[in-house]
């Protein structure tokens, strides 16, 4: 059984899905359960309170959140897709890559278009920072939830980095 929780997130809704002890899907769709079933039509879901929602509450308010510490798992995905998703998950906070740079990190340096396709199928948006993958030609590029949302997430990342720096300077001055 997969459990899920939801919260208001910017001008949308964020829904997280968990199986056993790992998050398996994050949605910014208006109906996150419907989107989940588009990816995984045979999975049963049940609403529950998930502690991981706190990380997203911190994030949406611009406070430091460390998604690299969130346990994740993939319900499906080819080895190639998992390579790409893992490379995104291992990005440093606020790090921005082009699709070509991500292809190199995922050990598939000549498969830039296939990497872009895998990015578009990322089941763990925000956690695997697909919103920080940009086209080499410039601009924001595409995003499953729209380029405006991609830009908003990048702004949240910047606010989170400022928050982290402020927390560090507070510790130093104590």
mmCIF file of C-alpha atoms in Angstrom:
data_model
loop_
_atom_site.group_PDB
_atom_site.id
_atom_site.type_symbol
_atom_site.label_atom_id
_atom_site.label_comp_id
_atom_site.label_asym_id
_atom_site.label_seq_id
_atom_site.Cartn_x
_atom_site.Cartn_y
_atom_site.Cartn_z
ATOM 1 C CA UNK A 1 0.000 0.000 0.000
ATOM 2 C CA UNK A 2 1.201 3.453 -0.887
ATOM 3 C CA UNK A 3 0.260 6.324 1.383
ATOM 4 C CA UNK A 4 0.140 9.987 0.479
ATOM 5 C CA UNK A 5 -0.159 13.423 2.024
ATOM 6 C CA UNK A 6 -0.835 16.807 0.495
ATOM 7 C CA UNK A 7 -0.330 20.487 1.232
ATOM 8 C CA UNK A 8 -0.812 23.875 -0.388
ATOM 9 C CA UNK A 9 2.304 24.781 -2.347
ATOM 10 C CA UNK A 10 2.648 28.191 -3.987
ATOM 11 C CA UNK A 11 -0.428 28.466 -6.223
ATOM 12 C CA UNK A 12 -0.825 24.694 -6.434
ATOM 13 C CA UNK A 13 -0.985 21.576 -4.380
ATOM 14 C CA UNK A 14 1.962 19.342 -3.529
ATOM 15 C CA UNK A 15 1.292 15.653 -2.967
ATOM 16 C CA UNK A 16 3.909 13.193 -1.751
ATOM 17 C CA UNK A 17 3.629 9.414 -1.954
ATOM 18 C CA UNK A 18 5.430 6.927 0.259
ATOM 19 C CA UNK A 19 5.885 3.170 0.198
ATOM 20 C CA UNK A 20 7.306 1.518 3.283
ATOM 21 C CA UNK A 21 9.918 4.013 4.483
ATOM 22 C CA UNK A 22 10.738 5.828 1.219
ATOM 23 C CA UNK A 23 9.145 8.547 -0.877
ATOM 24 C CA UNK A 24 8.334 7.245 -4.345
ATOM 25 C CA UNK A 25 6.537 10.140 -6.055
ATOM 26 C CA UNK A 26 6.089 13.901 -5.705
ATOM 27 C CA UNK A 27 3.399 15.766 -7.613
ATOM 28 C CA UNK A 28 2.648 19.443 -8.148
ATOM 29 C CA UNK A 29 -0.506 18.658 -10.110
ATOM 30 C CA UNK A 30 -3.863 19.977 -8.967
ATOM 31 C CA UNK A 31 -4.913 16.358 -8.487
ATOM 32 C CA UNK A 32 -1.752 14.576 -7.372
ATOM 33 C CA UNK A 33 -3.487 11.231 -6.933
ATOM 34 C CA UNK A 34 -4.739 11.334 -10.514
ATOM 35 C CA UNK A 35 -1.216 12.148 -11.746
ATOM 36 C CA UNK A 36 0.230 9.337 -9.621
ATOM 37 C CA UNK A 37 -2.180 6.887 -11.243
ATOM 38 C CA UNK A 38 -1.094 8.066 -14.701
ATOM 39 C CA UNK A 39 2.415 6.855 -13.790
ATOM 40 C CA UNK A 40 1.346 3.821 -11.722
ATOM 41 C CA UNK A 41 -2.213 2.779 -12.704
ATOM 42 C CA UNK A 42 -2.283 -0.436 -10.670
ATOM 43 C CA UNK A 43 -1.115 0.956 -7.333
ATOM 44 C CA UNK A 44 -3.539 1.433 -4.453
ATOM 45 C CA UNK A 45 -3.183 4.604 -2.380
ATOM 46 C CA UNK A 46 -4.467 5.762 0.977
ATOM 47 C CA UNK A 47 -4.265 9.202 2.596
ATOM 48 C CA UNK A 48 -2.130 9.507 5.736
ATOM 49 C CA UNK A 49 -0.046 12.071 7.575
ATOM 50 C CA UNK A 50 3.569 11.911 6.383
ATOM 51 C CA UNK A 51 6.381 13.493 8.380
ATOM 52 C CA UNK A 52 8.275 14.305 5.159
ATOM 53 C CA UNK A 53 5.714 17.008 4.385
ATOM 54 C CA UNK A 54 7.588 19.174 6.920
ATOM 55 C CA UNK A 55 10.603 19.324 4.574
ATOM 56 C CA UNK A 56 8.381 20.740 1.820
ATOM 57 C CA UNK A 57 6.741 23.201 4.226
ATOM 58 C CA UNK A 58 10.192 24.503 5.117
ATOM 59 C CA UNK A 59 11.176 24.652 1.454
ATOM 60 C CA UNK A 60 8.096 26.574 0.279
ATOM 61 C CA UNK A 61 8.710 29.203 2.974
ATOM 62 C CA UNK A 62 12.328 29.640 1.872
ATOM 63 C CA UNK A 63 13.866 27.880 4.869
ATOM 64 C CA UNK A 64 16.716 25.420 4.564
ATOM 65 C CA UNK A 65 15.667 21.889 3.626
ATOM 66 C CA UNK A 66 17.992 18.994 2.869
ATOM 67 C CA UNK A 67 16.231 16.704 0.431
ATOM 68 C CA UNK A 68 19.366 14.583 0.042
ATOM 69 C CA UNK A 69 18.547 13.129 3.477
ATOM 70 C CA UNK A 70 15.044 12.020 2.435
ATOM 71 C CA UNK A 71 14.905 8.294 1.750
ATOM 72 C CA UNK A 72 13.665 7.629 -1.798
ATOM 73 C CA UNK A 73 12.844 4.679 -3.994
ATOM 74 C CA UNK A 74 11.644 4.200 -7.562
ATOM 75 C CA UNK A 75 8.576 2.082 -8.302
ATOM 76 C CA UNK A 76 9.702 1.671 -11.891
ATOM 77 C CA UNK A 77 12.230 3.057 -14.339
ATOM 78 C CA UNK A 78 14.816 1.721 -16.718
ATOM 79 C CA UNK A 79 18.441 1.499 -15.595
ATOM 80 C CA UNK A 80 19.132 4.487 -17.872
ATOM 81 C CA UNK A 81 16.352 6.573 -16.264
ATOM 82 C CA UNK A 82 17.562 5.624 -12.793
ATOM 83 C CA UNK A 83 21.088 6.756 -13.729
ATOM 84 C CA UNK A 84 19.700 10.167 -14.711
ATOM 85 C CA UNK A 85 17.454 10.458 -11.650
ATOM 86 C CA UNK A 86 20.322 9.481 -9.349
ATOM 87 C CA UNK A 87 22.590 12.087 -10.948
ATOM 88 C CA UNK A 88 19.920 14.747 -10.325
ATOM 89 C CA UNK A 89 19.452 13.552 -6.744
ATOM 90 C CA UNK A 90 23.188 13.905 -6.114
ATOM 91 C CA UNK A 91 23.331 17.535 -7.273
ATOM 92 C CA UNK A 92 24.545 20.040 -4.713
ATOM 93 C CA UNK A 93 21.979 22.483 -3.323
ATOM 94 C CA UNK A 94 21.378 25.307 -5.804
ATOM 95 C CA UNK A 95 23.609 23.644 -8.435
ATOM 96 C CA UNK A 96 22.419 24.207 -12.001
ATOM 97 C CA UNK A 97 23.332 21.901 -14.896
ATOM 98 C CA UNK A 98 22.616 21.772 -18.595
ATOM 99 C CA UNK A 99 21.167 18.600 -20.057
ATOM 100 C CA UNK A 100 24.607 17.867 -21.538
ATOM 101 C CA UNK A 101 26.321 18.242 -18.163
ATOM 102 C CA UNK A 102 23.708 15.988 -16.577
ATOM 103 C CA UNK A 103 24.291 13.408 -19.337
ATOM 104 C CA UNK A 104 27.987 13.358 -18.411
ATOM 105 C CA UNK A 105 27.193 12.994 -14.685
ATOM 106 C CA UNK A 106 24.817 10.128 -15.444
ATOM 107 C CA UNK A 107 27.587 8.404 -17.451
ATOM 108 C CA UNK A 108 25.693 8.762 -20.723
ATOM 109 C CA UNK A 109 27.555 11.691 -22.329
ATOM 110 C CA UNK A 110 26.247 11.185 -25.865
ATOM 111 C CA UNK A 111 22.603 10.608 -24.944
ATOM 112 C CA UNK A 112 21.533 14.196 -24.273
ATOM 113 C CA UNK A 113 18.056 13.871 -25.791
ATOM 114 C CA UNK A 114 17.380 10.619 -23.944
ATOM 115 C CA UNK A 115 18.587 12.293 -20.742
ATOM 116 C CA UNK A 116 16.124 15.138 -21.348
ATOM 117 C CA UNK A 117 13.353 12.558 -21.771
ATOM 118 C CA UNK A 118 14.333 10.848 -18.498
ATOM 119 C CA UNK A 119 14.311 14.240 -16.743
ATOM 120 C CA UNK A 120 10.738 14.737 -17.949
ATOM 121 C CA UNK A 121 9.733 11.405 -16.400
ATOM 122 C CA UNK A 122 11.347 12.123 -13.028
ATOM 123 C CA UNK A 123 8.950 10.781 -10.376
ATOM 124 C CA UNK A 124 10.490 12.814 -7.547
ATOM 125 C CA UNK A 125 10.240 16.439 -8.614
ATOM 126 C CA UNK A 126 11.965 18.897 -6.241
ATOM 127 C CA UNK A 127 13.836 16.041 -4.499
ATOM 128 C CA UNK A 128 15.569 15.121 -7.766
ATOM 129 C CA UNK A 129 16.151 18.699 -8.852
ATOM 130 C CA UNK A 130 14.845 18.524 -12.431
ATOM 131 C CA UNK A 131 13.878 22.211 -12.143
ATOM 132 C CA UNK A 132 17.613 23.002 -12.064
ATOM 133 C CA UNK A 133 18.348 21.336 -15.408
ATOM 134 C CA UNK A 134 18.445 23.986 -18.118
ATOM 135 C CA UNK A 135 18.961 23.986 -21.877
ATOM 136 C CA UNK A 136 22.439 24.866 -23.138
ATOM 137 C CA UNK A 137 20.885 27.486 -25.407
ATOM 138 C CA UNK A 138 19.633 29.453 -22.395
ATOM 139 C CA UNK A 139 16.240 30.118 -20.917
ATOM 140 C CA UNK A 140 14.325 28.080 -18.403
ATOM 141 C CA UNK A 141 13.376 25.184 -20.653
ATOM 142 C CA UNK A 142 10.460 22.828 -20.273
ATOM 143 C CA UNK A 143 8.991 21.482 -17.061
ATOM 144 C CA UNK A 144 6.082 19.097 -16.517
ATOM 145 C CA UNK A 145 4.333 21.727 -14.358
ATOM 146 C CA UNK A 146 5.158 24.666 -16.643
ATOM 147 C CA UNK A 147 8.105 27.014 -17.062
ATOM 148 C CA UNK A 148 6.605 29.510 -14.591
ATOM 149 C CA UNK A 149 6.622 26.866 -11.840
ATOM 150 C CA UNK A 150 10.169 25.882 -12.792
ATOM 151 C CA UNK A 151 11.245 29.485 -12.300
ATOM 152 C CA UNK A 152 9.413 29.707 -8.955
ATOM 153 C CA UNK A 153 11.199 26.585 -7.728
ATOM 154 C CA UNK A 154 14.546 28.058 -8.731
ATOM 155 C CA UNK A 155 13.649 31.200 -6.741
ATOM 156 C CA UNK A 156 12.795 29.020 -3.733
ATOM 157 C CA UNK A 157 16.197 27.333 -4.083
ATOM 158 C CA UNK A 158 17.870 30.748 -3.973
ATOM 159 C CA UNK A 159 15.849 31.769 -0.896
ATOM 160 C CA UNK A 160 16.804 28.502 0.780
ATOM 161 C CA UNK A 161 20.494 29.164 0.120
ATOM 162 C CA UNK A 162 20.163 32.640 1.685
ATOM 163 C CA UNK A 163 18.429 31.012 4.657
ATOM 164 C CA UNK A 164 21.296 28.524 5.048
ATOM 165 C CA UNK A 165 23.863 31.321 4.922
ATOM 166 C CA UNK A 166 21.911 33.312 7.512
ATOM 167 C CA UNK A 167 21.709 30.276 9.814
ATOM 168 C CA UNK A 168 25.476 29.758 9.490
ATOM 169 C CA UNK A 169 26.271 33.413 10.198
ATOM 170 C CA UNK A 170 23.979 33.308 13.268
ATOM 171 C CA UNK A 171 25.919 30.326 14.582
ATOM 172 C CA UNK A 172 29.259 32.058 13.948
ATOM 173 C CA UNK A 173 28.218 35.256 15.756
ATOM 174 C CA UNK A 174 27.019 33.337 18.812
#
